Amino acid sequence: GQQVMQIPQYQHVQEGEDFTTYCNSSTTLSNIQWYKQRPGGHPVFLIQLVKSGEVKKQKRLTFQFGEAKKNSSLHITATQTTDVGTYFCAGPNQAGTALIFGKGTTLSVSS
Amino acid sequence: SQTIHQWPATLVQPVGSPLSLECTVEGTSNPNLYWYRQAAGRGLQLLFYSVGIGQISSEVPQNLSASRPQDRQFILSSKKLLLSDSGFYLCAWSQGLTGQPQHFGDGTRLSIL
């Protein structure tokens, strides 16, 4: 069945270092979405990418959608302790009725 | 603006007891509604989704059920809870049928004793 895979599963960085998480889909996606879940919280929608090769920025976060619309990445520049949490990517299932979530990348940051 | 309410925030239940978790959405009409379960430190498992009143699709066979008695109300139920039902239950809504962004409630932490 359709799958969305994320790597790495965990990443620990020192504050100020960069961080990247990668997302790969087994099928071409109409869009890719990214969510952030803080410890003890619920997932919060960050961004949606729709176009092939699209790049979007939100302050220190850069999101990219691959040319084949099967992969994506989230890059954080100069991490801060507020970036701690689990980052999920998600893409629509083929029926378009639900999202397939990756298992997430948990980021920890030490100051 | 749209808001989603989910309660209770925390629940401790004995094995074999019934369950009812409720989720309501305000500020939108005809939303798609979803129930997820998240085990500690794990990803999101889609349990049920609904595209309209009385329309429920089940993703995972189990002893849970869902109902949508009103347009903006989604209920997760069980007649007899199992130990394996412990987890963090999240309700979410989205607009449209094309895999649009989902907006999550605060979740219910369910512990089964």
mmCIF file of C-alpha atoms in Angstrom:
data_model
loop_
_atom_site.group_PDB
_atom_site.id
_atom_site.type_symbol
_atom_site.label_atom_id
_atom_site.label_comp_id
_atom_site.label_asym_id
_atom_site.label_seq_id
_atom_site.Cartn_x
_atom_site.Cartn_y
_atom_site.Cartn_z
ATOM 1 C CA GLY A 1 0.000 0.000 0.000
ATOM 2 C CA GLN A 2 0.863 3.665 -0.182
ATOM 3 C CA GLN A 3 3.607 4.635 2.262
ATOM 4 C CA VAL A 4 5.320 7.797 3.439
ATOM 5 C CA MET A 5 8.716 7.304 5.026
ATOM 6 C CA GLN A 6 10.780 9.756 7.034
ATOM 7 C CA ILE A 7 14.403 9.783 8.074
ATOM 8 C CA PRO A 8 15.995 10.087 10.479
ATOM 9 C CA GLN A 9 13.724 8.882 13.252
ATOM 10 C CA TYR A 10 15.632 10.892 15.854
ATOM 11 C CA GLN A 11 18.110 13.736 15.666
ATOM 12 C CA HIS A 12 19.933 15.505 18.437
ATOM 13 C CA VAL A 13 21.746 18.767 17.730
ATOM 14 C CA GLN A 14 23.483 21.506 19.625
ATOM 15 C CA GLU A 15 21.712 24.827 19.594
ATOM 16 C CA GLY A 16 22.797 26.785 16.555
ATOM 17 C CA GLU A 17 23.424 23.736 14.367
ATOM 18 C CA ASP A 18 21.323 23.029 11.301
ATOM 19 C CA PHE A 19 18.823 20.189 11.003
ATOM 20 C CA THR A 20 17.232 18.409 8.058
ATOM 21 C CA THR A 21 14.536 15.752 7.869
ATOM 22 C CA TYR A 22 13.659 13.883 4.701
ATOM 23 C CA CYS A 23 10.375 12.475 3.517
ATOM 24 C CA ASN A 24 9.815 9.934 0.730
ATOM 25 C CA SER A 25 6.555 8.708 -0.699
ATOM 26 C CA SER A 26 5.969 5.424 -2.514
ATOM 27 C CA THR A 27 3.623 7.256 -4.897
ATOM 28 C CA THR A 28 3.449 10.649 -6.563
ATOM 29 C CA LEU A 29 1.680 13.129 -4.317
ATOM 30 C CA SER A 30 -0.700 15.948 -5.214
ATOM 31 C CA ASN A 31 0.726 17.854 -2.278
ATOM 32 C CA ILE A 32 2.959 17.376 0.745
ATOM 33 C CA GLN A 33 2.262 18.819 4.153
ATOM 34 C CA TRP A 34 4.436 19.305 7.221
ATOM 35 C CA TYR A 35 3.321 19.287 10.827
ATOM 36 C CA LYS A 36 5.091 19.939 14.122
ATOM 37 C CA GLN A 37 4.160 18.282 17.399
ATOM 38 C CA ARG A 38 5.683 19.744 20.534
ATOM 39 C CA PRO A 39 6.258 17.319 23.447
ATOM 40 C CA GLY A 40 2.917 16.682 25.122
ATOM 41 C CA GLY A 41 1.041 18.574 22.419
ATOM 42 C CA HIS A 42 -0.892 17.897 19.270
ATOM 43 C CA PRO A 43 0.328 18.131 15.657
ATOM 44 C CA VAL A 44 0.143 21.628 14.222
ATOM 45 C CA PHE A 45 0.022 22.265 10.480
ATOM 46 C CA LEU A 46 3.083 24.166 9.258
ATOM 47 C CA ILE A 47 2.897 24.307 5.484
ATOM 48 C CA GLN A 48 1.626 22.721 2.284
ATOM 49 C CA LEU A 49 3.646 22.369 -0.924
ATOM 50 C CA VAL A 50 1.848 21.726 -4.184
ATOM 51 C CA LYS A 51 4.113 22.396 -7.151
ATOM 52 C CA SER A 52 6.961 20.270 -8.409
ATOM 53 C CA GLY A 53 10.279 21.699 -7.180
ATOM 54 C CA GLU A 54 8.537 24.183 -4.905
ATOM 55 C CA VAL A 55 10.551 25.795 -2.121
ATOM 56 C CA LYS A 56 8.961 27.732 0.707
ATOM 57 C CA LYS A 57 10.489 29.468 3.676
ATOM 58 C CA GLN A 58 9.155 30.297 7.097
ATOM 59 C CA LYS A 59 11.817 32.250 8.973
ATOM 60 C CA ARG A 60 14.552 29.668 9.684
ATOM 61 C CA LEU A 61 12.557 26.767 8.162
ATOM 62 C CA THR A 62 12.942 25.845 4.492
ATOM 63 C CA PHE A 63 10.601 23.335 2.896
ATOM 64 C CA GLN A 64 11.210 21.703 -0.461
ATOM 65 C CA PHE A 65 9.066 19.492 -2.694
ATOM 66 C CA GLY A 66 10.942 17.272 -5.126
ATOM 67 C CA GLU A 67 10.703 17.498 -8.891
ATOM 68 C CA ALA A 68 8.980 14.129 -9.091
ATOM 69 C CA LYS A 69 6.587 15.081 -6.281
ATOM 70 C CA LYS A 70 7.586 11.989 -4.326
ATOM 71 C CA ASN A 71 9.983 13.464 -1.811
ATOM 72 C CA SER A 72 10.320 16.475 0.412
ATOM 73 C CA SER A 73 12.626 17.949 2.992
ATOM 74 C CA LEU A 74 12.477 20.332 5.913
ATOM 75 C CA HIS A 75 15.631 22.213 6.815
ATOM 76 C CA ILE A 76 16.021 24.290 9.956
ATOM 77 C CA THR A 77 18.877 26.774 10.058
ATOM 78 C CA ALA A 78 20.537 27.571 13.380
ATOM 79 C CA THR A 79 18.234 25.502 15.581
ATOM 80 C CA GLN A 80 16.844 26.920 18.783
ATOM 81 C CA THR A 81 15.415 25.146 21.815
ATOM 82 C CA THR A 82 11.965 26.184 20.631
ATOM 83 C CA ASP A 83 12.413 23.913 17.603
ATOM 84 C CA VAL A 84 12.225 20.810 19.804
ATOM 85 C CA GLY A 85 9.480 18.408 18.810
ATOM 86 C CA THR A 86 8.475 15.832 16.244
ATOM 87 C CA TYR A 87 8.140 16.859 12.616
ATOM 88 C CA PHE A 88 5.746 14.880 10.436
ATOM 89 C CA CYS A 89 5.299 14.959 6.709
ATOM 90 C CA ALA A 90 2.023 13.821 5.185
ATOM 91 C CA GLY A 91 0.556 13.324 1.762
ATOM 92 C CA PRO A 92 -2.977 12.579 0.525
ATOM 93 C CA ASN A 93 -3.975 8.997 -0.098
ATOM 94 C CA GLN A 94 -4.859 8.135 -3.646
ATOM 95 C CA ALA A 95 -8.570 8.630 -3.003
ATOM 96 C CA GLY A 96 -7.857 12.071 -1.573
ATOM 97 C CA THR A 97 -9.966 11.308 1.486
ATOM 98 C CA ALA A 98 -7.237 11.126 4.115
ATOM 99 C CA LEU A 99 -3.583 11.886 4.737
ATOM 100 C CA ILE A 100 -0.806 9.337 4.998
ATOM 101 C CA PHE A 101 1.572 10.479 7.722
ATOM 102 C CA GLY A 102 5.230 9.595 7.997
ATOM 103 C CA LYS A 103 6.371 8.266 11.369
ATOM 104 C CA GLY A 104 8.046 11.583 12.133
ATOM 105 C CA THR A 105 11.484 12.859 13.043
ATOM 106 C CA THR A 106 11.976 13.788 16.673
ATOM 107 C CA LEU A 107 14.351 16.689 17.146
ATOM 108 C CA SER A 108 16.056 17.422 20.426
ATOM 109 C CA VAL A 109 18.221 20.500 20.951
ATOM 110 C CA SER A 110 20.711 21.071 23.727
ATOM 111 C CA SER A 111 21.852 24.552 24.686
ATOM 112 C CA SER B 1 -12.309 31.334 12.789
ATOM 113 C CA GLN B 2 -12.562 27.597 13.130
ATOM 114 C CA THR B 3 -11.950 25.801 16.391
ATOM 115 C CA ILE B 4 -11.945 22.156 17.392
ATOM 116 C CA HIS B 5 -12.801 20.942 20.857
ATOM 117 C CA GLN B 6 -11.942 17.528 22.187
ATOM 118 C CA TRP B 7 -12.647 16.105 25.611
ATOM 119 C CA PRO B 8 -11.774 14.845 28.081
ATOM 120 C CA ALA B 9 -8.081 15.754 28.107
ATOM 121 C CA THR B 10 -7.154 12.781 30.278
ATOM 122 C CA LEU B 11 -8.985 9.568 31.036
ATOM 123 C CA VAL B 12 -8.151 6.523 33.123
ATOM 124 C CA GLN B 13 -10.397 3.535 32.549
ATOM 125 C CA PRO B 14 -10.403 -0.090 33.714
ATOM 126 C CA VAL B 15 -10.119 -2.929 31.226
ATOM 127 C CA GLY B 16 -13.539 -3.949 29.967
ATOM 128 C CA SER B 17 -15.185 -0.597 30.583
ATOM 129 C CA PRO B 18 -16.904 1.429 27.830
ATOM 130 C CA LEU B 19 -15.480 4.515 26.184
ATOM 131 C CA SER B 20 -16.885 7.658 24.654
ATOM 132 C CA LEU B 21 -14.686 10.474 23.385
ATOM 133 C CA GLU B 22 -16.274 13.509 21.799
ATOM 134 C CA CYS B 23 -15.008 16.032 19.300
ATOM 135 C CA THR B 24 -16.784 19.105 17.975
ATOM 136 C CA VAL B 25 -15.795 21.653 15.374
ATOM 137 C CA GLU B 26 -16.981 25.247 15.227
ATOM 138 C CA GLY B 27 -16.814 27.862 12.522
ATOM 139 C CA THR B 28 -17.087 25.613 9.483
ATOM 140 C CA SER B 29 -19.652 23.394 7.827
ATOM 141 C CA ASN B 30 -19.397 19.924 6.317
ATOM 142 C CA PRO B 31 -15.838 19.285 7.463
ATOM 143 C CA ASN B 32 -14.032 16.011 6.996
ATOM 144 C CA LEU B 33 -13.424 14.542 10.440
ATOM 145 C CA TYR B 34 -10.753 12.121 11.609
ATOM 146 C CA TRP B 35 -9.814 10.056 14.639
ATOM 147 C CA TYR B 36 -6.169 9.109 15.158
ATOM 148 C CA ARG B 37 -4.354 7.158 17.828
ATOM 149 C CA GLN B 38 -0.753 7.818 18.749
ATOM 150 C CA ALA B 39 1.181 5.395 20.941
ATOM 151 C CA ALA B 40 3.882 6.943 23.125
ATOM 152 C CA GLY B 41 6.705 8.256 20.986
ATOM 153 C CA ARG B 42 5.174 6.864 17.830
ATOM 154 C CA GLY B 43 3.474 8.069 14.672
ATOM 155 C CA LEU B 44 -0.178 8.755 13.925
ATOM 156 C CA GLN B 45 -2.468 5.835 13.199
ATOM 157 C CA LEU B 46 -5.648 6.786 11.371
ATOM 158 C CA LEU B 47 -8.610 5.005 12.952
ATOM 159 C CA PHE B 48 -11.682 6.505 11.290
ATOM 160 C CA TYR B 49 -12.635 9.296 8.973
ATOM 161 C CA SER B 50 -15.962 10.793 7.983
ATOM 162 C CA VAL B 51 -16.940 12.933 5.023
ATOM 163 C CA GLY B 52 -20.507 13.554 6.200
ATOM 164 C CA ILE B 53 -23.214 12.818 8.746
ATOM 165 C CA GLY B 54 -23.565 9.103 9.299
ATOM 166 C CA GLN B 55 -20.688 8.302 6.904
ATOM 167 C CA ILE B 56 -17.819 6.515 8.644
ATOM 168 C CA SER B 57 -14.825 4.808 7.083
ATOM 169 C CA SER B 58 -12.741 2.497 9.220
ATOM 170 C CA GLU B 59 -9.036 2.153 8.565
ATOM 171 C CA VAL B 60 -8.112 -0.392 11.218
ATOM 172 C CA PRO B 61 -10.344 -3.284 12.396
ATOM 173 C CA GLN B 62 -10.538 -3.239 16.188
ATOM 174 C CA ASN B 63 -12.945 -2.936 19.075
ATOM 175 C CA LEU B 64 -13.448 0.796 18.509
ATOM 176 C CA SER B 65 -16.252 2.444 16.580
ATOM 177 C CA ALA B 66 -17.037 5.976 15.486
ATOM 178 C CA SER B 67 -20.206 7.905 14.845
ATOM 179 C CA ARG B 68 -21.087 11.282 13.392
ATOM 180 C CA PRO B 69 -24.559 12.174 14.643
ATOM 181 C CA GLN B 70 -24.267 15.834 13.608
ATOM 182 C CA ASP B 71 -22.312 17.696 10.953
ATOM 183 C CA ARG B 72 -19.648 18.963 13.348
ATOM 184 C CA GLN B 73 -19.660 16.229 15.969
ATOM 185 C CA PHE B 74 -17.514 13.111 15.897
ATOM 186 C CA ILE B 75 -17.614 10.441 18.597
ATOM 187 C CA LEU B 76 -15.207 7.580 19.266
ATOM 188 C CA SER B 77 -16.603 4.683 21.260
ATOM 189 C CA SER B 78 -15.849 1.270 22.591
ATOM 190 C CA LYS B 79 -18.074 -1.224 24.380
ATOM 191 C CA LYS B 80 -15.174 -2.941 26.161
ATOM 192 C CA LEU B 81 -11.715 -1.420 26.399
ATOM 193 C CA LEU B 82 -8.564 -3.506 26.055
ATOM 194 C CA LEU B 83 -5.146 -2.771 27.527
ATOM 195 C CA SER B 84 -3.915 -2.175 23.990
ATOM 196 C CA ASP B 85 -6.359 0.712 23.593
ATOM 197 C CA SER B 86 -4.136 2.944 25.711
ATOM 198 C CA GLY B 87 -2.746 5.911 23.841
ATOM 199 C CA PHE B 88 -3.172 9.481 22.793
ATOM 200 C CA TYR B 89 -6.360 9.977 20.767
ATOM 201 C CA LEU B 90 -6.531 12.911 18.425
ATOM 202 C CA CYS B 91 -9.466 14.315 16.533
ATOM 203 C CA ALA B 92 -8.855 16.415 13.442
ATOM 204 C CA TRP B 93 -10.818 18.231 10.767
ATOM 205 C CA SER B 94 -10.140 19.362 7.241
ATOM 206 C CA GLN B 95 -12.064 21.065 4.494
ATOM 207 C CA GLY B 96 -12.663 19.413 1.156
ATOM 208 C CA LEU B 97 -11.925 16.053 -0.361
ATOM 209 C CA THR B 98 -8.464 16.524 -1.807
ATOM 210 C CA GLY B 99 -6.183 15.815 1.138
ATOM 211 C CA GLN B 100 -6.280 19.311 2.533
ATOM 212 C CA PRO B 101 -4.413 20.300 5.729
ATOM 213 C CA GLN B 102 -5.770 18.892 8.919
ATOM 214 C CA HIS B 103 -6.285 20.744 12.167
ATOM 215 C CA PHE B 104 -6.025 18.769 15.373
ATOM 216 C CA GLY B 105 -7.711 18.987 18.724
ATOM 217 C CA ASP B 106 -5.705 18.940 21.943
ATOM 218 C CA GLY B 107 -6.121 15.176 22.257
ATOM 219 C CA THR B 108 -7.193 12.740 24.970
ATOM 220 C CA ARG B 109 -4.615 10.714 26.880
ATOM 221 C CA LEU B 110 -6.273 7.381 27.621
ATOM 222 C CA SER B 111 -4.771 4.983 30.131
ATOM 223 C CA ILE B 112 -6.244 1.533 30.609
ATOM 224 C CA LEU B 113 -5.639 -0.185 33.936
#
